[in-house]
Every structure is written in structure tokens, then in C-alpha cells.
XYZ file of C-alpha atoms in Angstrom:
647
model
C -0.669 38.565 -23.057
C -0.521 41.974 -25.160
C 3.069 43.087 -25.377
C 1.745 46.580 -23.726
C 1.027 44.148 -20.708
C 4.319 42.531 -19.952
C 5.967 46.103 -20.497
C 4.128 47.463 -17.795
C 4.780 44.423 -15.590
C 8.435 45.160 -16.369
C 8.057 48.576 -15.470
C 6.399 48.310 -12.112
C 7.553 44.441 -10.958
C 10.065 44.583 -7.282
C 11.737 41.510 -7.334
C 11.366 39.164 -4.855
C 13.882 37.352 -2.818
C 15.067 34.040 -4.629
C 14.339 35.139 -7.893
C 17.415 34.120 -9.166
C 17.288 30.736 -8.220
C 13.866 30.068 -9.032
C 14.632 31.770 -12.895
C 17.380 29.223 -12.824
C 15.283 26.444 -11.892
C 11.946 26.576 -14.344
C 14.986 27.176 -17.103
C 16.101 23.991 -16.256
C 13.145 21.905 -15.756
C 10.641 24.309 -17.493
C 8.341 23.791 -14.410
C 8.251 25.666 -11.309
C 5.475 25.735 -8.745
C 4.578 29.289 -6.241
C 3.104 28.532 -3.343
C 1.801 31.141 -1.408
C -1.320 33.512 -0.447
C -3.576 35.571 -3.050
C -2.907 38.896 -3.086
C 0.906 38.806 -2.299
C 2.059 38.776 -5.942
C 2.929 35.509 -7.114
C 1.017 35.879 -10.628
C 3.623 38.866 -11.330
C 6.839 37.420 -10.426
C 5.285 34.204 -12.428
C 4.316 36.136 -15.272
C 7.857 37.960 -14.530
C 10.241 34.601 -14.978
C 8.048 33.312 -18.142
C 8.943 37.035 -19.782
C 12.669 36.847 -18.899
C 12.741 33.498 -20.210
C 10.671 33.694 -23.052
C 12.192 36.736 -24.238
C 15.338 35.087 -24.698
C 14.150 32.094 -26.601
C 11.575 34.642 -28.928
C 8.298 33.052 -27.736
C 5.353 34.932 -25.933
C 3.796 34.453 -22.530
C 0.027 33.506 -22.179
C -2.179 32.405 -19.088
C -4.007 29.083 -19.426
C -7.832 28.876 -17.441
C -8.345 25.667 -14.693
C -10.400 23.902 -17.705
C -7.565 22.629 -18.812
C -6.921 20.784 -15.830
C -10.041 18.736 -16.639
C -9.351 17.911 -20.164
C -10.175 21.601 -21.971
C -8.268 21.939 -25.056
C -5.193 24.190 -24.703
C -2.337 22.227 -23.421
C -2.054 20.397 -26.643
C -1.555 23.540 -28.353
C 2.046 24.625 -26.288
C 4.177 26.313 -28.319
C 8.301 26.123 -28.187
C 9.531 28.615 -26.106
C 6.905 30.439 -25.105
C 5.935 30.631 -20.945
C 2.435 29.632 -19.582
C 0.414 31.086 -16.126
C -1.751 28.752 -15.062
C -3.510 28.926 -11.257
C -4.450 26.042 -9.673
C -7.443 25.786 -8.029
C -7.232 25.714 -4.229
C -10.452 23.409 -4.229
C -9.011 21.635 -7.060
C -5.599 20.957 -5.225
C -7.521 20.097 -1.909
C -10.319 17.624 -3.118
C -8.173 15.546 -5.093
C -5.227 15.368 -1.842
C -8.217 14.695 0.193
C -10.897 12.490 -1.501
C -8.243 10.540 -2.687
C -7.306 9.914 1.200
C -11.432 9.420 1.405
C -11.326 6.630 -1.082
C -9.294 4.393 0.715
C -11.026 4.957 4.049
C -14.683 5.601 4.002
C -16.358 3.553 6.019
C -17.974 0.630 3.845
C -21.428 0.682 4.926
C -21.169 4.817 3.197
C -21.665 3.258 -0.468
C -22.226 6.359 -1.839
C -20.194 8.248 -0.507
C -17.296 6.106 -0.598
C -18.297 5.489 -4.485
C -18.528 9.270 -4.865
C -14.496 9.680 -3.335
C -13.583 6.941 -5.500
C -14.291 8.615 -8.603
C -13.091 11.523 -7.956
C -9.700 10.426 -6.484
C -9.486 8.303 -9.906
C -10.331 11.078 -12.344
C -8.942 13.894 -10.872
C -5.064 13.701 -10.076
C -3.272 14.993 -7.285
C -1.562 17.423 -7.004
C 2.345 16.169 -7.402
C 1.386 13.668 -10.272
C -0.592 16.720 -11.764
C 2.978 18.938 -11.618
C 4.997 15.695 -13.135
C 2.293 15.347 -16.040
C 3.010 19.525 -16.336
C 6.511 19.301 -16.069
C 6.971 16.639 -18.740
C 4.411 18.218 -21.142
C 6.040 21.196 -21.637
C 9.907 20.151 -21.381
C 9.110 17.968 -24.119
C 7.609 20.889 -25.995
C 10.933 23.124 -24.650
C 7.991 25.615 -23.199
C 7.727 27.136 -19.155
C 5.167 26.835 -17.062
C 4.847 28.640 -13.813
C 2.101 26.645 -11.119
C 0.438 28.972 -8.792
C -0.443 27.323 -5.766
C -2.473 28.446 -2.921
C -1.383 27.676 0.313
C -2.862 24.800 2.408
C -2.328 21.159 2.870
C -2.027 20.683 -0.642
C 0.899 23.033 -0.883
C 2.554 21.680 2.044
C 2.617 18.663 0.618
C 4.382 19.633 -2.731
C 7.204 21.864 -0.562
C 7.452 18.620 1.178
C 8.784 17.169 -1.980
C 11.059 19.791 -3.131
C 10.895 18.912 -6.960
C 8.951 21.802 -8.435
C 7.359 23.996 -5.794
C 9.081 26.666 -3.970
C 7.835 28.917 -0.977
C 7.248 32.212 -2.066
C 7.920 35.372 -0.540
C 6.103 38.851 -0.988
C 7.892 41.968 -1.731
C 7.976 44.990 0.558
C 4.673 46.857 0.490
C 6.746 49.742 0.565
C 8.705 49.248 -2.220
C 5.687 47.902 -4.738
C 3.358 51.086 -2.872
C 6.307 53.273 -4.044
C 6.855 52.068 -7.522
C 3.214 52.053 -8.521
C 2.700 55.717 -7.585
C 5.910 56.431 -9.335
C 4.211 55.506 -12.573
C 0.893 56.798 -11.672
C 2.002 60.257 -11.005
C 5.674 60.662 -12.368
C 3.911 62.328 -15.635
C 1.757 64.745 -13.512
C 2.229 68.319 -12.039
C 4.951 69.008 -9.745
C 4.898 67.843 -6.394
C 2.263 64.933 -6.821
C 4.491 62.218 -6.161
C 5.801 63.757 -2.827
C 2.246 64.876 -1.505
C 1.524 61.224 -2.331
C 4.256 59.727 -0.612
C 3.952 61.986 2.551
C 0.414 60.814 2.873
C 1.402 57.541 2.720
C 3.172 58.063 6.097
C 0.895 59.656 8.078
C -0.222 58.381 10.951
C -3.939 58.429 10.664
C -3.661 56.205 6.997
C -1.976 53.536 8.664
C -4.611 53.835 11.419
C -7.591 53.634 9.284
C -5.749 50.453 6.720
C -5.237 48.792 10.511
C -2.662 46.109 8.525
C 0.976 45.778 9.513
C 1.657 45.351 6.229
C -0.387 45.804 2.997
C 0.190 42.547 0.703
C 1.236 43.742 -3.009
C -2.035 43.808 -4.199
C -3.580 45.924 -1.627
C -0.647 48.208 -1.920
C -0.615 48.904 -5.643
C -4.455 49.475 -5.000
C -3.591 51.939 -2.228
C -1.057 53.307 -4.909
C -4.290 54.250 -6.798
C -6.114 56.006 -3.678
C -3.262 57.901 -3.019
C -2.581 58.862 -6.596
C -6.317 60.384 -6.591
C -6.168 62.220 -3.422
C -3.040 63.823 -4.416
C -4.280 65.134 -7.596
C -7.257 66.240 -5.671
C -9.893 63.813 -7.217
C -10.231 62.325 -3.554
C -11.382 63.761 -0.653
C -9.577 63.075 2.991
C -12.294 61.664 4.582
C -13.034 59.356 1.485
C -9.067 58.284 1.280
C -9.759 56.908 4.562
C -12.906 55.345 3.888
C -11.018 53.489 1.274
C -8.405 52.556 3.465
C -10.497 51.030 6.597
C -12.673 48.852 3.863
C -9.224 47.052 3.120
C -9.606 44.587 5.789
C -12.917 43.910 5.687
C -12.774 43.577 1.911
C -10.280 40.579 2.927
C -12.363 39.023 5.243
C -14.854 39.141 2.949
C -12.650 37.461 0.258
C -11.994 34.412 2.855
C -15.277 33.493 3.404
C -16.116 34.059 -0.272
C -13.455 30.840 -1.081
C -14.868 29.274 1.764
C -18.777 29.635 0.222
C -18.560 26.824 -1.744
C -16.998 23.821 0.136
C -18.765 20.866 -1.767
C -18.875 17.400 0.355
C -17.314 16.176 3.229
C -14.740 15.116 3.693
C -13.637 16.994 0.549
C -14.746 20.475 2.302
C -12.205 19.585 5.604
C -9.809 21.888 4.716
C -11.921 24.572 3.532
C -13.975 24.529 6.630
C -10.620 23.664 8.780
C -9.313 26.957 7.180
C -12.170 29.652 7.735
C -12.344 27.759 11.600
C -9.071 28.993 12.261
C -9.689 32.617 10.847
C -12.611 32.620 13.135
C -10.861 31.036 16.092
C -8.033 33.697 15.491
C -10.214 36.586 15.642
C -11.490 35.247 19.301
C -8.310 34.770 20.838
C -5.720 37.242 18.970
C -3.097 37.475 20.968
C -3.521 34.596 22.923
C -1.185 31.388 23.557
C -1.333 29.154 19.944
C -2.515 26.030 21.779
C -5.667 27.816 23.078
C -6.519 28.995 19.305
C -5.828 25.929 17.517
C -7.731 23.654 20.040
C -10.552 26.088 19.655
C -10.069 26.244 15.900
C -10.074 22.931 16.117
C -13.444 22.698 18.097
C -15.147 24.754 15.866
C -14.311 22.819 12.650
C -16.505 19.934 14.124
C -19.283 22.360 14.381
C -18.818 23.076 11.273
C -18.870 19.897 9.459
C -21.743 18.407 11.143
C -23.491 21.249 10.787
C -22.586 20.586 7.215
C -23.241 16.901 6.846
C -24.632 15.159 10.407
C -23.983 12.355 9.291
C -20.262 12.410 8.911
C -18.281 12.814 11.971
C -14.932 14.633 11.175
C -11.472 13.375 12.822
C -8.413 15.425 12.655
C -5.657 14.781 11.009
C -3.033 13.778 13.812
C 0.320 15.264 11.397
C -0.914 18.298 10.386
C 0.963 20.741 7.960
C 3.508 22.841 8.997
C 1.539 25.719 11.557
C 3.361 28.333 9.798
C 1.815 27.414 6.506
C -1.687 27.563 8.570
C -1.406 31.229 10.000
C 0.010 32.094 6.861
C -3.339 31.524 5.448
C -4.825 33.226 7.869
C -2.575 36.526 7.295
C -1.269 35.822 10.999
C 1.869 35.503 12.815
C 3.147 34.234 16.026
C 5.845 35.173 18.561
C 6.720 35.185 22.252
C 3.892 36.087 24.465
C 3.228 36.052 28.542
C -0.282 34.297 29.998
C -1.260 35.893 33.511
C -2.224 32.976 35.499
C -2.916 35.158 38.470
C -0.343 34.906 41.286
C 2.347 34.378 38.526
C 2.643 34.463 34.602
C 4.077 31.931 32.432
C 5.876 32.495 28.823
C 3.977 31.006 26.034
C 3.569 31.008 21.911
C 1.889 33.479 21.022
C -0.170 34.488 17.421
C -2.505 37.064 16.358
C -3.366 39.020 13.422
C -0.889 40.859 11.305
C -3.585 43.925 11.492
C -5.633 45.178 14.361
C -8.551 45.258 12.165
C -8.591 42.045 10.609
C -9.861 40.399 13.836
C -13.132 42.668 14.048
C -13.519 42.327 9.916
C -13.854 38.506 10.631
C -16.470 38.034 13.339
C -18.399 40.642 11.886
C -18.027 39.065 8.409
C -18.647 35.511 9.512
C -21.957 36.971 11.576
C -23.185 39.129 9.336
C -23.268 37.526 5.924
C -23.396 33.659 6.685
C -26.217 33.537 8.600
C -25.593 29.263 8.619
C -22.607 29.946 10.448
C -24.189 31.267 13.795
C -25.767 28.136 14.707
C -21.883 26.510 15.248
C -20.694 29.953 16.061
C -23.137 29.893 18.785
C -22.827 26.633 20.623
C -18.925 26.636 19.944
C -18.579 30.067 21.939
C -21.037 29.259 24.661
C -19.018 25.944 24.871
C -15.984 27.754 25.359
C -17.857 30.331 28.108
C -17.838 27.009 30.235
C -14.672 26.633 30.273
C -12.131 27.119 33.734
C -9.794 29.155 32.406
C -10.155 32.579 32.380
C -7.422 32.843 29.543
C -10.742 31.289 27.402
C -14.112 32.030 28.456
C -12.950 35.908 29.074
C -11.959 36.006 25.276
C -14.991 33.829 24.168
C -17.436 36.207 26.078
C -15.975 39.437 25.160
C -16.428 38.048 21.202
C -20.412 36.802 22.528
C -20.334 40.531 23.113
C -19.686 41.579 19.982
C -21.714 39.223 18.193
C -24.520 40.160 20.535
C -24.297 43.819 19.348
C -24.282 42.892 15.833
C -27.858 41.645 15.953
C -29.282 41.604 19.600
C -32.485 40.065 19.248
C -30.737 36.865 17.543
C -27.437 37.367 20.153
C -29.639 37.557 23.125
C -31.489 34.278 22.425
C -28.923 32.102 21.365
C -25.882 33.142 23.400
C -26.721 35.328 26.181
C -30.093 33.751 27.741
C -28.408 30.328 27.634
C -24.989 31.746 29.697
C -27.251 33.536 31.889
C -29.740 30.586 33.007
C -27.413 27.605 33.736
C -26.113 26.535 36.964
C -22.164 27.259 35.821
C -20.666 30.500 37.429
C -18.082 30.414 34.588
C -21.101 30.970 32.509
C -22.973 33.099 34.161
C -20.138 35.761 34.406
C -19.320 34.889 30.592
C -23.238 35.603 30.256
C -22.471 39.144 32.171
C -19.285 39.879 30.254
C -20.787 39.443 27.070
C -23.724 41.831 27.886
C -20.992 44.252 29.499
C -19.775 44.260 26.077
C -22.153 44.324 23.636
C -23.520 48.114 25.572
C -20.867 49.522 24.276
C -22.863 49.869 21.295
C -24.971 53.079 21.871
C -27.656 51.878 20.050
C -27.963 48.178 21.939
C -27.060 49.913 25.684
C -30.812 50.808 26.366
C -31.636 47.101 25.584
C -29.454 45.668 27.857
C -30.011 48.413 30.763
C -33.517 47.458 30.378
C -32.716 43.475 30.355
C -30.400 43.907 33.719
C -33.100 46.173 35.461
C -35.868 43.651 35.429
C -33.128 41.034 36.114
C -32.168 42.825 39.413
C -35.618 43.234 40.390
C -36.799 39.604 39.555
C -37.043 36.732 41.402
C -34.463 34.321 39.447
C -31.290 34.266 41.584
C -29.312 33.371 38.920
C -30.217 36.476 36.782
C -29.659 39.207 39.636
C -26.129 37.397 39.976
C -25.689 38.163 36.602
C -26.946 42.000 36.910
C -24.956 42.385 39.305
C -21.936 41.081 38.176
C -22.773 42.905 34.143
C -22.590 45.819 36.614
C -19.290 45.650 37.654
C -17.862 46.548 33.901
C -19.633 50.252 34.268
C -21.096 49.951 30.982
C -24.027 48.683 30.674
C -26.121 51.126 32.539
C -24.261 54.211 30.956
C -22.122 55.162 33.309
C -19.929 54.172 36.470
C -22.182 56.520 38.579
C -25.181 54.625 37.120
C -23.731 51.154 37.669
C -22.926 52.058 41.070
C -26.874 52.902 42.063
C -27.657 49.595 40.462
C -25.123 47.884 42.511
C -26.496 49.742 45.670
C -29.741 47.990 44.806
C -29.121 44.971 44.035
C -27.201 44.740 47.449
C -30.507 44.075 49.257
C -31.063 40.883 47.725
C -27.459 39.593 47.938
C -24.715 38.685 50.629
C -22.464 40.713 49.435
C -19.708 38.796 47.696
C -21.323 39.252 44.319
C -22.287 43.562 44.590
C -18.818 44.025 46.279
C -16.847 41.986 43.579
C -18.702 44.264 41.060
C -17.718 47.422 42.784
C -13.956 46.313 43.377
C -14.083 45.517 39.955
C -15.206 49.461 39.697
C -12.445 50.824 41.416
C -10.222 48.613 39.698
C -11.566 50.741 36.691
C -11.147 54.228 35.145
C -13.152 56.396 37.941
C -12.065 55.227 41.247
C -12.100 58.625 43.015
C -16.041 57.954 42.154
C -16.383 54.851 43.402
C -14.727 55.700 46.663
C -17.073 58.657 47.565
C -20.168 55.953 46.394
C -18.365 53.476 49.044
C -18.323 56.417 52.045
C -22.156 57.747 51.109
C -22.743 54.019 51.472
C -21.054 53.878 54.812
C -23.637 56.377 56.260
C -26.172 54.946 54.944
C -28.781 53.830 57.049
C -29.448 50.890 55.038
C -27.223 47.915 56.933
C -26.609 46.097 52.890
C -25.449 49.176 51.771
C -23.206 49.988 54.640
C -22.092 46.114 54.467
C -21.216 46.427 50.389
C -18.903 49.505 51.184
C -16.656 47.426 54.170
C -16.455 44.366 52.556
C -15.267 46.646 48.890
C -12.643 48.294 50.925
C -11.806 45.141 52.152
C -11.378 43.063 49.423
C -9.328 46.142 47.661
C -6.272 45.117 50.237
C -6.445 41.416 49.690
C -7.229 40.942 45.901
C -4.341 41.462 43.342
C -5.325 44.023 40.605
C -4.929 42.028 37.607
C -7.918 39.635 38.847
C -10.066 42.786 38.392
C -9.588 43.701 35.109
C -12.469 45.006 32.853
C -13.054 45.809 29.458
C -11.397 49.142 29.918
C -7.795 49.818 29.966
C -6.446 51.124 33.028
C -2.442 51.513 31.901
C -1.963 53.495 35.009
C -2.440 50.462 36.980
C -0.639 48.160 34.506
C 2.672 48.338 36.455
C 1.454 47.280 39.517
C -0.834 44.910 38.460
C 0.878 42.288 41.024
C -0.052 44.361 43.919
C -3.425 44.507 45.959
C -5.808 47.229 44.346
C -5.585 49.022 47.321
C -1.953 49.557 46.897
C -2.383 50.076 43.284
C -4.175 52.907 43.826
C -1.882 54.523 46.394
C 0.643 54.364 44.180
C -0.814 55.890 40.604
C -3.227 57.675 41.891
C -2.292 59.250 45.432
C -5.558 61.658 45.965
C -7.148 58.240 46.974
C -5.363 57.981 50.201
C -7.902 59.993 52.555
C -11.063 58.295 51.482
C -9.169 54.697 51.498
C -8.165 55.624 55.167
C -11.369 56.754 56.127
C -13.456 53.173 54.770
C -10.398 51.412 56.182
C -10.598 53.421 59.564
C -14.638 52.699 59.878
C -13.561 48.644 58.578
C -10.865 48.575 61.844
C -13.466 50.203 64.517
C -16.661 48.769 63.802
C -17.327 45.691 65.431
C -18.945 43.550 62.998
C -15.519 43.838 60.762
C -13.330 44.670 63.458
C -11.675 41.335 63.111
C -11.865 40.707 59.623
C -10.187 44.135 58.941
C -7.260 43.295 60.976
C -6.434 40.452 59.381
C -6.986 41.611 56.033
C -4.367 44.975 57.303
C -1.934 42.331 58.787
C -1.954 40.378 55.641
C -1.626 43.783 53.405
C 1.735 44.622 55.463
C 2.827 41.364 55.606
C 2.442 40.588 51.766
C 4.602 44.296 51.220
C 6.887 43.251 53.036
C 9.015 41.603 50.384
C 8.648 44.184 47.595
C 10.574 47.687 48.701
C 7.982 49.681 46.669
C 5.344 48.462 47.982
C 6.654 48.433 51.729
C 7.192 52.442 50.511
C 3.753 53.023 49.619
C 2.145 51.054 52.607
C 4.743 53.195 54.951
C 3.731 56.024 53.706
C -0.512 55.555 54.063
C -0.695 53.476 57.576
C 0.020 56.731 59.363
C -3.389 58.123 58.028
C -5.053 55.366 59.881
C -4.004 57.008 62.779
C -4.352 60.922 62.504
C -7.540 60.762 60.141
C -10.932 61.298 61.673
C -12.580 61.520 65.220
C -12.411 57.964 66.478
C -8.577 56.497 67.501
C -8.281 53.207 65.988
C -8.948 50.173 68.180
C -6.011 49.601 70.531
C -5.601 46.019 70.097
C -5.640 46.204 66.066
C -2.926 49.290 66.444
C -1.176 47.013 68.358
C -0.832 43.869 65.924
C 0.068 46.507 63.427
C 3.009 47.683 65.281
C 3.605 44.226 66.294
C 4.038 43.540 62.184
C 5.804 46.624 61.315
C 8.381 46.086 63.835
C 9.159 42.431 62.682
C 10.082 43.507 59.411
């Protein structure tokens, strides 16, 4: 390396934590492995210790290419003193841990293959004997040599050891971010460096980059971005161009590594790795166990999609699960699972970036077309699953998909959801179609799909409609939605339409949804008039956090324990007179008489042990009373007063 070079490096390096000791160590035993990520800096602090090291001892620093590692002249050539880069290969590192596994276990009947593993567990060595070979090569020679390892299983394994490799640990962003627009702009005009830095701060930057934290690499190239927009060679609008291509520039690197995974089993790990990324992106923020298993899931699709004739295992001992999310630029903490009636505390991981999750399915869809085959069936595997906690997250990522490309999505994931005998499925099917119409230019498409759904005579697919309905996108609007609901309420008992429309006025608009539900009450149409008394009564019985859509409602987030009917009472009190009139017309009609007055008993009953609730309900009941023409029927007044005065 040109002596220029390793001055700049000097200039701009941050040290990282441990340097010290790991100076201390490759002076000792001239060897010291990095294991870590690309992109968070290791080849500067290596090339960082070999300068300190090889300044004092009057030799140079050079990098040395992967052919050496296969018998390329270069390594014979080490010179006393000086310090040597050299990167190992992650496939390198992974096919020899893992074909040398392969060599002692292929089946026998595989000849080939297990002749194949055999030769290359026997020519290439592994990783640790490949460091000792290092180590003793150039302490003999009284050189360094700094190993860069990628991490993986193959790193794992040489931490596990603790001879040569150490974990390594970025820098702050912030610090590396400053330092490299320091020396970018320090020469310039006056007040560069501080229009640089302010911009740095703002706001709407760290909006558009959508990382927690930039790794060193992307930070010294935001260093450059800033550097031009401050001296006006950048435009706003194109800073922030720059800075929302920054994570899917690193999906985009991840499934570049993962292009070229050879044979199995050699390409396990490879495939095991971009699995995760892709099982990450569907449930971020979900419990760990869900993701892995899934991960997990979608690694066999992978490999026999890869090879069918080779049926992956998995490895029961896995590598530290740190080491795994560290690969896939994730992190994991304490997280809460709504089951429903109660929640329950669990491990949670997701991205560290809120646009690293959308960079990877639409990476993985877009550019791999070979990948949405086990894409496909893995996520319409998981729409069949019980738990909401899955299917919800695998739909809403069919969704996206589906939006992506919609002729391929709607054959391949939401036909299939929409035409099986599962109800998981089929409202999976719906909530992926909810989903994907939130692109403007797919919406017509699926309007069009729902609307000859609805007026078709497959059962299955008006339960679908109807229940893609009860999101309020699909057909444009919640006013829209609401007339298709109307319809379809003809052809349908009633649970399905009125789950949709609860689910409505669980949503953003539910002083529109309530005048739908009283238009419908004097209706002359007995379905329509039907839909609107069993809404209202469902909205006192079911708890709002069963009802929510794809649209945040954070009003209602503090009381999503509560019935939706008291919910509403609470965060948005101009829904009381409508809510008493539907509830009124539910109490003194006869067909729902009865079922109202249980469903009013229960309401008072369940508010009874929560003060704010009992507050609310006190506060409303008396509009069941004074509101409108009609008294309330004497004998459900009087279970009411029966309840209230037993509390």
C-alpha cells in the first residue's frame, strides 16, 4: 500500500474498542483474526494494527488476494516485518467447515456427491488449521498478518477457539461520519463543515437513510453526500435520494453473496443466511422463535428448490443467535405478543432500520425471480397457520409481494389462499389483497377482482370480498367498502359483512361507519337492517385489539383491552348518540330484543372490574334512556338496573 494510503488511514481511522489488546496480541503471535460484518470497518482497523506495528519494525503493509489461499504465489515471498491484509472468503471459510462435515456423512449410495465433498474437504483446509498454517508462516518469517473473517458458522467456530480470532466491534457512525467530513471540508470556505454537520441531524436525513445506525462504510460514504450538498454540488432532494438507496443498496449486496451458492450441502449456510434475512423482513418485530422456525422453513424451500434431490436437515447446535442476526444487521430485545384476552412477554428481534425490511422482500422478489417459487409456497404455508401472530404477518408480506408484480402475485399466492377450504387462508387470501391496494396503481385490479367475487356464485370468494372489505382499502375508500359490504349482505348471514364492518369502525372513520349502520337500520332491505344490529352488537362484546387493520388507530391503542364500543366512547365521545340510537333500536326490536340484552348485561358486567371503564359505561347508559321516541323495553331496563345495582 502507497505510503499516501496508510497516511490517510491514519488521518481519518476512530479506534475501536479493544484495540489495545488486539495490537498486543498479533505482536505477540503475529496472527490475529476479525470477525465481523462487511461494511463495519474491519479492513481499516486491520490495515490500522499492521501500520502501527510495521512502522516500528521499518517494514511496509500490503494486502494479499484469496489466490493465495489455493496455492497462488505470494505467501512465499513474506518479508520480515512487514504486515499483510488478507480477506477470507466467506464461501471459502463455509465450504471447507461444511463439505468437510459432508465427507464424512453423505449418504453412500450419493457416489458423486460424496466423492465431490471428499475432495474438497481434503484439498481445501478449514478454517482453524488454515489460521495455524498462517500463524506459523509468518512468525517464522517475524511478519503480521491480520485474517478478516466474515461472520457465520465458520467464524463462530474460530471465536469458539479463542486462539487467533477476536469479535470485532464497529466504531460509532457518528464519530467516523464526523471525522470524514472533517477532512473533506476542513480546507473549504467557511462554514462548510457546520452546514454539513447540521444536515447530518436533521430529521428528514435520518428519515430517508431509515438505519439506526449507518455501519462505517455507509457513513464515510454519507460523509461524501453531505460534503457535496454543503458545497452546493448536491441538490436537497438528490441528498435524499442518496440517502433512501442506502438500504436497498444493502439488500442488494446480501443477495449478491448469496448469488452464487455452489452445491449442497456446501450452499447450507449461504441459503440458511439469506432465509433468515427474508424471514426477518416478514416478521420484524415479532417473537425470535416465530422468525427462526420460519427462517428455518424457508431454507428447505430453498435447498430443494436448489437440488431435489438432497433433503436438508438442520443443524441441531447451531451458532451463537447473536452471531446470526448480526449477519442479518438485526437485533433483539424484550417484546409483548397479544394473545387476545391477555399478552405474554417474549424475545423479540427486528431490523436495526425501518427500511431494511421493505429493501429485502422487494429485493428478493424483484431480482431473483427463482426465489418466488419457495417464497411462494413458504408464505402461503405460513397463511395456514392458527396463529394470528403468523399468518397476519405472512399475509400482510403476500400483500406486498402481490403489489410488486400482480399478475404473477395473484396466481401464485392470492388465488390459492382464496380457493381452499381453510378460513385461516381465506382471510390471509383477503388480507393480502387488502394490502397490496394500497398501491394506487394495483387498487383498480383488485376492486375489479372483489366485485365479480361478490357477485359470483363461489361462496368461498364472496367470503373473501367481504372480508378484503373490512380493511377499507381495497375499494378506495371506507365509504366505498361500506356499499360493497351493504351488498354483499344479501348473500350472507351476517357474521362475515358485520365482522367486516366492526372491523370498519374499529378503523380510522368510525363516525362514517356509524351513520352507514343507522341508513342501514331504515332500510327497507331486512339484510341490511340485520348487518347494522348485529355490527352494533358485536361492537359491545368484541375486544378492540381483535379488530385491528392495516391502519393505525393510536387513539384506540390504550384501550385496546376494552370492547370497541367502549373504545370509542372513550377517544372519541361524538359517537355516543348514534351508538345509543343502533343500541336503542338493538334493545326494542324483537328479533334482537334478547340478544341485545345479554350482550348490554355482559358489557356492564365485564366494566365492572375496571373503574374507567365502569366511568365511561356510567356515563352513556343514561342515553339509552332519554334518546329517541320509543322508551326502552321494560323488562331489559329492568335487568339493567338489576346489574347496575349489584355492583
Amino acid at each position: 500500500m502507497p505510503r499516501e494510503e496508510l497516511d490517510r488511514l491514519r488521518r481519518l481511522y476512530r479506534t475501536v474498542p479493544n484495540y489495545a489488546a488486539m495490537c498486543d496480541h498479533l505482536r505477540r503471535t503475529r496472527l490475529l483474526a476479525l470477525c465481523g460484518e462487511p461494511g463495519t470497518g474491519r479492513a481499516w482497523t486491520g490495515l490500522a494494527l499492521l501500520a502501527e506495528l510495521s512502522e516500528l519494525t521499518g517494514g511496509g503493509v500490503s494486502r494479499l488476494g484469496p489466490g493465495i489461499l489455493h496455492g497462488a504465489p505470494g505467501v512465499e515471498k513474506t518479508e520480515g516485518g512487514h504486515g499483510y491484509l488478507l480477506e477470507l472468503p466467506a464461501e471459502y471459510a463455509e465450504y471447507a467447515v461444511h463439505t468437510e462435515h459432508a465427507a464424512h456423512t453423505e449418504h453412500p449410495a450419493h457416489t458423486e456427491r460424496a466423492a465431490r465433498a471428499a475432495h474438497t474437504a481434503h484439498t481445501g483446509l478449514a478454517a482453524e488449521l488454515l489460521l495455524d498454517r498462517l500463524r506459523a508462516h509468518f512468525a517464522e518469517r517475524e511478519a503480521f498478518c491480520v485474517v478478516l473473517v466474515a461472520g457465520g458458522p465458520a467464524a463462530d467456530r474460530l471465536l469458539r477457539g479463542r486462539r487467533h480470532a477476536v469479535p470485532y466491534e464497529p466504531p460509532a457512525a457518528a464519530d467516523v461520519l464526523d471525522r470524514h467530513l472533517v477532512e473533506l471540508l476542513t480546507d473549504g470556505p467557511t462554514g462548510l463543515l457546520e452546514t454539513a454537520r447540521a444536515t447530518a441531524v436533521r430529521p428528514e436525513l435520518a428519515e430517508a437513510l431509515g438505519l439506526d445506525e449507518p455501519r462505517p462504510g455507509e457513513a464515510a460514504r454519507l460523509a461524501g453526500h453531505l460534503a457535496a450538498y454543503a458545497d452546493g454540488g448536491l441538490s436537497e432532494e438528490r441528498l435524499l435520494e442518496h440517502c433512501r438507496s442506502f438500504a436497498p443498496d444493502q439488500a442488494r449486496e446480501w443477495f449478491l453473496a448469496a448469488g452464487r451458492p455452489g452445491d449442497l450441502p456446501a450452499a447450507l449456510p449461504v441459503l440458511r443466511a439469506a432465509a433468515l434475512r427474508i424471514a426477518l423482513a416478514v416478521f420484524n418485530g415479532a417473537a425470535h422463535s416465530l422468525m427462526a422456525e420460519a427462517a428455518e422453513l424457508l431454507t428447505w424451500e430453498l435447498a430443494v428448490t436448489l437440488d431435489p434431490q438432497y433433503a436438508p436437515g438442520r443443524p441441531l447446535f447451531d451458532h451463537r443467535s447473536g452471531a446470526s442476526l448480526a449477519m442479518a444487521r438485526a437485533v433483539h430485545g424484550d417484546g409483548v405478543e397479544d394473545l387476545g384476552d391477555a399478552s405474554v412477554p417474549v424475545r423479540a428481534v427486528w431490523f436495526a432500520g425501518r427500511r431494511l425490511a421493505l429493501a429485502v422482500l422487494h429485493e428478493s422478489w424483484d431480482a431473483h425471480h427463482n426465489l418466488r417459487g419457495p417464497m411462494a409456497r413458504w408464505l402461503r404455508a405460513l397463511c395456514d397457520d392458527p396463529r394470528p401472530q403468523v399468518w397476519v404477518r405472512a399475509a400482510v408480506a403476500a400483500g406486498v409481494l402481490c403489489a410488486r408484480d400482480y399478475l404473477y402475485g395473484l396466481v401464485e399466492l392470492a388465488l390459492p389462499l382464496a380457493r381452499t377450504d381453510s378460513p385461516v387462508q381465506r382471510m390471509a387470501a383477503a388480507t393480502a389483497l387488502a394490502e397490496a391496494s394500497r398501491a394506487a396503481e394495483v387498487r383498480p385490479a383488485v376492486h375489479g377482482l372483489l366485485r365479480d367475487w361478490a357477485r359470483g356464485d363461489d361462496e368461498r370468494e364472496r367470503e373473501t370480498a367481504a372480508l378484503a372489505h373490512g380493511y377499507g382499502l381495497a375499494a378506495g375508500s371506507v365509504v366505498a367498502s361500506l356499499e360493497e359490504l351493504g351488498r354483499l349482505a344479501c348473500a350472507d348471514d351476517g357474521r362475515t359483512t358485520s365482522y367486516s364492518a366492526l372491523r370498519l369502525l374499529a378503523g380510522t372513520e368510525p363516525e362514517t361507519v356509524l351513520a352507514a349502520l343507522t341508513h342501514w337500520l331504515r332500510d327497507t332491505r331486512r339484510p341490511r337492517r340485520d348487518l347494522a344490529l348485529l355490527t352494533v352488537l358485536r361492537a359491545v362484546t368484541t375486544r378492540t385489539s381483535h379488530l385491528w387493520g392495516l391502519c393505525e388507530v393510536p387513539e384506540l391503542a390504550p384501550y385496546a383491552a376494552w370492547p370497541l364500543a367502549t373504545a370509542l366512547l372513550a377517544a372519541r365521545p361524538g359517537c355516543a348518540p348514534r351508538l345509543a340510537e343502533l343500541l336503542r333500536a338493538a334493545l326494542t326490536w324483537a328479533r334482537s330484543a334478547g340478544a341485545a340484552e345479554d350482550a348490554l348485561v355482559g358489557w356492564i358486567r365485564r366494566a365492572a372490574g375496571d373503574e374507567r371503564q365502569l366511568a365511561v359505561l356510567c356515563g352513556f347508559l343514561p342515553r339509552l334512556a332519554q334518546d329517541g321516541d320509543e322508551p326502552i323495553d321494560a323488562g331489559a331496563a329492568t335487568r339493567i338496573r338489576e346489574v347496575l345495582e349489584a355492583l
